Short mmCIF file of C-alpha atoms in Angstrom, two decimals:
data_model
loop_
_atom_site.label_atom_id
_atom_site.label_comp_id
_atom_site.label_asym_id
_atom_site.label_seq_id
_atom_site.Cartn_x
_atom_site.Cartn_y
_atom_site.Cartn_z
CA UNK A 1 63.10 29.85 105.67
CA UNK A 2 61.80 33.25 104.70
CA UNK A 3 64.53 35.96 104.95
CA UNK A 4 62.66 38.65 103.04
CA UNK A 5 62.07 40.71 106.20
CA UNK A 6 65.72 40.71 107.29
CA UNK A 7 67.12 43.80 105.57
CA UNK A 8 69.23 45.22 108.41
CA UNK A 9 72.17 47.40 107.24
CA UNK A 10 75.52 45.66 107.69
CA UNK A 11 77.63 48.85 107.79
CA UNK A 12 76.32 50.16 111.14
CA UNK A 13 79.44 50.45 113.37
CA UNK A 14 77.30 51.41 116.35
CA UNK A 15 75.76 47.98 116.99
CA UNK A 16 73.04 47.95 119.64
CA UNK A 17 73.00 45.60 122.62
CA UNK A 18 69.52 44.25 123.48
CA UNK A 19 68.17 45.57 126.77
CA UNK A 20 67.56 42.08 128.12
CA UNK A 21 71.32 41.43 127.94
CA UNK A 22 72.26 44.42 130.10
CA UNK A 23 72.16 44.65 133.87
CA UNK A 24 71.79 47.93 135.82
CA UNK A 25 73.64 48.19 139.12
CA UNK A 26 73.74 50.68 141.99
CA UNK A 27 77.49 51.10 141.47
CA UNK A 28 76.92 51.89 137.81
CA UNK A 29 74.28 54.46 138.75
CA UNK A 30 76.66 56.20 141.18
CA UNK A 31 79.48 56.21 138.62
CA UNK A 32 77.10 57.55 135.95
CA UNK A 33 75.99 60.45 138.14
CA UNK A 34 79.60 61.29 139.09
CA UNK A 35 80.56 61.01 135.43
CA UNK A 36 77.86 63.50 134.35
CA UNK A 37 78.84 65.97 137.08
CA UNK A 38 82.50 65.70 136.09
CA UNK A 39 81.66 66.29 132.42
CA UNK A 40 79.55 69.32 133.38
CA UNK A 41 82.42 70.78 135.42
CA UNK A 42 84.95 70.32 132.59
CA UNK A 43 82.47 71.68 130.04
CA UNK A 44 81.92 74.88 132.04
CA UNK A 45 85.68 75.27 132.51
CA UNK A 46 86.30 74.94 128.79
CA UNK A 47 83.39 77.26 127.98
CA UNK A 48 84.87 79.92 130.27
CA UNK A 49 88.24 79.56 128.54
CA UNK A 50 86.58 79.75 125.11
CA UNK A 51 84.67 82.94 125.93
CA UNK A 52 87.67 84.64 127.60
CA UNK A 53 90.21 86.53 125.51
CA UNK A 54 93.78 85.26 125.52
CA UNK A 55 96.63 87.76 125.21
CA UNK A 56 99.76 86.48 123.47
CA UNK A 57 103.00 88.45 123.46
CA UNK A 58 105.97 88.29 121.12
CA UNK A 59 109.26 90.12 120.56
CA UNK A 60 110.76 91.31 117.29
CA UNK A 61 113.15 93.94 115.94
CA UNK A 62 111.32 96.73 114.11
CA UNK A 63 109.89 100.25 114.36
CA UNK A 64 106.16 99.44 114.62
CA UNK A 65 104.71 102.97 114.31
CA UNK A 66 106.17 104.01 110.96
CA UNK A 67 103.41 106.58 110.42
CA UNK A 68 104.44 108.66 113.43
CA UNK A 69 106.97 110.68 111.45
CA UNK A 70 109.79 109.59 113.75
CA UNK A 71 108.11 111.18 116.78
CA UNK A 72 107.03 109.89 120.19
CA UNK A 73 104.32 111.64 122.20
CA UNK A 74 105.26 112.31 125.84
CA UNK A 75 103.01 113.11 128.78
CA UNK A 76 104.69 114.59 131.88
CA UNK A 77 103.05 115.57 135.16
CA UNK A 78 105.37 116.68 137.98
CA UNK A 79 105.04 118.76 141.15
CA UNK A 80 107.79 120.95 142.60
CA UNK A 81 106.32 122.19 145.92
CA UNK A 82 109.17 124.62 146.67
CA UNK A 83 109.76 126.31 143.32
CA UNK A 84 107.75 129.23 141.87
CA UNK A 85 105.97 128.63 138.55
CA UNK A 86 107.73 131.55 136.84
CA UNK A 87 111.02 129.75 137.41
CA UNK A 88 109.94 126.33 136.10
CA UNK A 89 110.67 125.44 132.48
CA UNK A 90 111.01 122.44 130.20
CA UNK A 91 114.01 122.04 127.91
CA UNK A 92 114.33 119.44 125.13
CA UNK A 93 117.44 118.39 123.22
CA UNK A 94 118.57 115.34 121.25
CA UNK A 95 121.21 113.98 118.88
CA UNK A 96 119.41 115.35 115.80
CA UNK A 97 120.39 118.86 116.86
CA UNK A 98 117.20 119.86 118.58
CA UNK A 99 117.80 122.24 121.47
CA UNK A 100 114.67 123.90 122.78
CA UNK A 101 114.73 125.94 126.00
CA UNK A 102 111.48 126.82 127.77
CA UNK A 103 109.04 124.62 125.82
CA UNK A 104 105.54 125.94 126.46
CA UNK A 105 103.27 124.34 123.80
CA UNK A 106 100.48 122.11 125.24
CA UNK A 107 101.69 122.70 128.78
CA UNK A 108 100.45 124.48 131.87
CA UNK A 109 101.74 125.46 135.28
CA UNK A 110 99.49 125.23 138.32
CA UNK A 111 100.56 127.14 141.48
CA UNK A 112 100.83 125.07 144.67
CA UNK A 113 101.15 126.01 148.36
CA UNK A 114 99.88 129.58 147.88
CA UNK A 115 102.21 130.15 144.95
CA UNK A 116 105.32 128.78 146.65
CA UNK A 117 105.30 125.67 144.53
CA UNK A 118 104.31 124.58 141.02
CA UNK A 119 102.76 121.66 139.24
CA UNK A 120 103.90 121.28 135.64
CA UNK A 121 101.76 119.33 133.16
CA UNK A 122 102.95 119.01 129.59
CA UNK A 123 102.24 117.17 126.35
CA UNK A 124 105.08 117.25 123.82
CA UNK A 125 106.88 115.06 121.32
CA UNK A 126 110.46 113.81 121.06
CA UNK A 127 112.42 112.39 118.14
CA UNK A 128 113.18 108.68 117.98
CA UNK A 129 116.86 109.26 118.71
CA UNK A 130 118.78 109.41 122.01
CA UNK A 131 118.30 112.68 123.85
CA UNK A 132 116.89 114.23 126.98
CA UNK A 133 114.29 116.61 128.33
CA UNK A 134 114.65 118.26 131.69
CA UNK A 135 112.73 120.45 134.12
CA UNK A 136 114.90 123.32 135.30
CA UNK A 137 115.21 127.07 135.82
CA UNK A 138 117.31 127.51 132.65
CA UNK A 139 114.55 129.41 130.83
CA UNK A 140 113.89 131.84 133.71
CA UNK A 141 114.85 135.49 133.12
CA UNK A 142 116.69 135.58 136.45
CA UNK A 143 118.19 132.59 138.20
CA UNK A 144 117.15 132.07 141.85
CA UNK A 145 119.82 132.00 144.51
CA UNK A 146 118.89 128.62 145.97
CA UNK A 147 116.49 126.71 143.66
CA UNK A 148 114.78 123.77 145.33
CA UNK A 149 114.35 120.77 143.01
CA UNK A 150 112.59 118.44 145.41
CA UNK A 151 109.68 116.92 143.47
CA UNK A 152 107.05 114.26 143.00
CA UNK A 153 106.48 112.67 139.59
CA UNK A 154 102.81 111.86 139.09
CA UNK A 155 103.07 110.61 135.53
CA UNK A 156 105.58 110.07 132.76
CA UNK A 157 104.31 108.05 129.82
CA UNK A 158 105.06 107.68 126.13
CA UNK A 159 102.67 107.07 123.24
CA UNK A 160 99.06 105.94 123.62
CA UNK A 161 97.70 105.05 127.03
CA UNK A 162 96.95 101.34 127.23
CA UNK A 163 94.34 100.46 129.84
CA UNK A 164 94.23 96.70 129.42
CA UNK A 165 93.53 94.60 132.49
CA UNK A 166 95.70 91.60 131.64
CA UNK A 167 98.84 93.57 130.76
CA UNK A 168 101.15 94.47 133.62
CA UNK A 169 103.81 96.57 131.94
CA UNK A 170 106.02 99.49 132.94
CA UNK A 171 104.07 102.15 131.03
CA UNK A 172 104.35 104.65 133.90
CA UNK A 173 107.40 103.35 135.74
CA UNK A 174 108.16 106.74 137.33
CA UNK A 175 104.60 107.39 138.48
CA UNK A 176 104.69 108.09 142.21
CA UNK A 177 108.45 108.76 142.40
CA UNK A 178 108.91 110.90 145.54
CA UNK A 179 112.05 113.02 146.02
CA UNK A 180 110.70 115.45 148.61
CA UNK A 181 113.29 114.44 151.19
CA UNK A 182 116.30 114.72 148.88
CA UNK A 183 118.90 117.51 148.86
CA UNK A 184 117.08 120.66 147.60
CA UNK A 185 120.14 121.72 145.55
CA UNK A 186 120.70 118.29 143.99
CA UNK A 187 120.18 117.48 140.34
CA UNK A 188 118.32 114.26 139.47
CA UNK A 189 119.16 112.05 136.53
CA UNK A 190 116.52 109.57 135.36
CA UNK A 191 118.03 107.29 132.71
CA UNK A 192 115.28 105.70 130.63
CA UNK A 193 115.40 102.76 128.22
CA UNK A 194 112.24 103.05 126.10
CA UNK A 195 110.73 99.87 124.63
CA UNK A 196 108.18 100.20 121.76
CA UNK A 197 104.96 98.32 122.51
CA UNK A 198 102.10 97.36 120.18
CA UNK A 199 98.66 96.19 121.30
CA UNK A 200 96.43 94.53 118.69
CA UNK A 201 92.82 93.76 119.60
CA UNK A 202 90.59 91.04 118.12
CA UNK A 203 89.45 93.33 115.30
CA UNK A 204 93.04 93.91 114.18
CA UNK A 205 93.22 97.52 115.38
CA UNK A 206 96.65 98.44 116.72
CA UNK A 207 97.63 100.94 119.40
CA UNK A 208 101.20 102.08 119.90
CA UNK A 209 102.66 102.77 123.31
CA UNK A 210 106.03 102.56 125.02
CA UNK A 211 107.20 100.89 128.19
CA UNK A 212 110.41 101.94 129.86
CA UNK A 213 112.87 100.95 132.52
CA UNK A 214 114.52 103.56 134.70
CA UNK A 215 117.68 104.08 136.73
CA UNK A 216 118.36 107.27 138.64
CA UNK A 217 121.15 109.10 140.39
CA UNK A 218 121.35 112.27 142.47
CA UNK A 219 124.25 114.74 142.49
CA UNK A 220 125.16 118.43 142.96
CA UNK A 221 126.08 120.16 139.70
CA UNK A 222 127.99 123.46 139.42
CA UNK A 223 127.93 125.88 136.48
CA UNK A 224 131.04 127.42 134.93
CA UNK A 225 130.57 130.38 137.26
CA UNK A 226 130.61 128.14 140.32
CA UNK A 227 126.88 128.45 141.03
CA UNK A 228 124.69 125.45 141.74
CA UNK A 229 121.98 125.14 139.09
CA UNK A 230 120.03 121.91 139.73
CA UNK A 231 117.71 120.26 137.21
CA UNK A 232 115.58 117.15 136.79
CA UNK A 233 116.93 115.27 133.78
CA UNK A 234 115.17 112.55 131.82
CA UNK A 235 117.78 110.98 129.53
CA UNK A 236 116.30 108.46 127.13
CA UNK A 237 117.34 105.92 124.54
CA UNK A 238 115.20 103.58 122.46
CA UNK A 239 115.43 99.81 122.44
CA UNK A 240 115.40 98.12 119.01
CA UNK A 241 113.20 95.35 120.45
CA UNK A 242 109.45 95.75 120.08
CA UNK A 243 106.93 94.02 122.36
CA UNK A 244 103.65 93.06 120.73
CA UNK A 245 100.49 91.97 122.58
CA UNK A 246 97.79 90.27 120.51
CA UNK A 247 94.25 89.44 121.60
CA UNK A 248 93.19 85.96 120.55
CA UNK A 249 90.18 83.76 121.13
CA UNK A 250 90.24 79.97 121.02
CA UNK A 251 88.96 78.67 117.63
CA UNK A 252 85.51 77.04 117.62
CA UNK A 253 86.82 73.78 116.14
CA UNK A 254 89.31 73.41 118.99
CA UNK A 255 86.56 74.00 121.54
CA UNK A 256 84.35 71.34 119.92
CA UNK A 257 87.28 68.89 119.73
CA UNK A 258 88.05 69.42 123.41
CA UNK A 259 84.41 68.90 124.44
CA UNK A 260 84.21 65.67 122.41
CA UNK A 261 87.45 64.46 124.00
CA UNK A 262 86.12 65.27 127.47
CA UNK A 263 82.83 63.41 126.94
CA UNK A 264 84.36 60.40 125.20
CA UNK A 265 87.29 60.11 127.57
CA UNK A 266 85.18 60.47 130.69
CA UNK A 267 82.65 57.84 129.61
CA UNK A 268 85.43 55.47 128.56
CA UNK A 269 87.27 55.75 131.87
CA UNK A 270 83.99 55.48 133.79
CA UNK A 271 83.06 52.36 131.80
CA UNK A 272 86.41 50.75 132.56
CA UNK A 273 86.03 51.61 136.25
CA UNK A 274 82.48 50.27 136.38
CA UNK A 275 83.53 47.08 134.58
CA UNK A 276 86.39 46.50 137.02
CA UNK A 277 84.11 47.02 140.03
CA UNK A 278 81.43 44.74 138.58
CA UNK A 279 83.96 42.00 137.73
CA UNK A 280 85.49 42.19 141.20
CA UNK A 281 82.04 42.07 142.80
CA UNK A 282 81.05 39.00 140.79
CA UNK A 283 84.32 37.25 141.63
CA UNK A 284 83.80 38.02 145.32
CA UNK A 285 80.27 36.59 145.19
CA UNK A 286 81.61 33.38 143.64
CA UNK A 287 84.25 33.07 146.34
CA UNK A 288 81.63 33.53 149.06
CA UNK A 289 79.35 31.00 147.36
CA UNK A 290 82.19 28.48 147.19
CA UNK A 291 82.87 28.84 150.91
CA UNK A 292 79.19 28.26 151.72
CA UNK A 293 79.16 25.02 149.72
#
């Protein structure tokens, strides 16, 4: 017998089944269509997850912005509708010995209510040590008889402004604070715990900001002369814990592995299901044939 023409490779693990040994069925066709639709759905879901950027957060103990010179930039925007602008001032002091009364650099006062009120907007820096800054009449040349410290805080933020959609942090926790109905002669204490925050994008660029929690109290304070001199105090302290947000994208190899697992797993399960249905159908036909005989 001539075997010269039989040179088929013996190492092919994907052996082919002749077409005349296979049998198409309507059930198999339905399962095949459902299988392809299911694979398409999972593929699009995985593709969406692969394209989207994932944000991972972590905590550690460190001072992330070592190039800041031990400073934190502060942005304050506050309205006092019942206090003249010439009476409004910003004072800064901390545990490093800083004591600045009437800070005016990078700040402006905007008259409100025909000059009866004032909106203070300021950009300044504080040292990375416990301290406070406060809005008061301390820097005025003459103290008013009944200063009115009712106010609305539009913005108080520290460091860079992070406008990232998937981060819901307390970067402007006091924004919108309304004390217009409080006692006009009351002082307000806002006690802040500042948390350093780092945001690193996919390119590795880092931005440094600060979140903060706040507690507040309201009280009437008297000077040594017995006069009431209210103020709006922002007392702060820094947390040693840093929060870091990192942008990440799913690696390509993981995406390919997942797609292969989806295709292989779906076809395997569909094949098992089709085989079970076909076997049950054949067994039922034999039972019916036996009853007829």
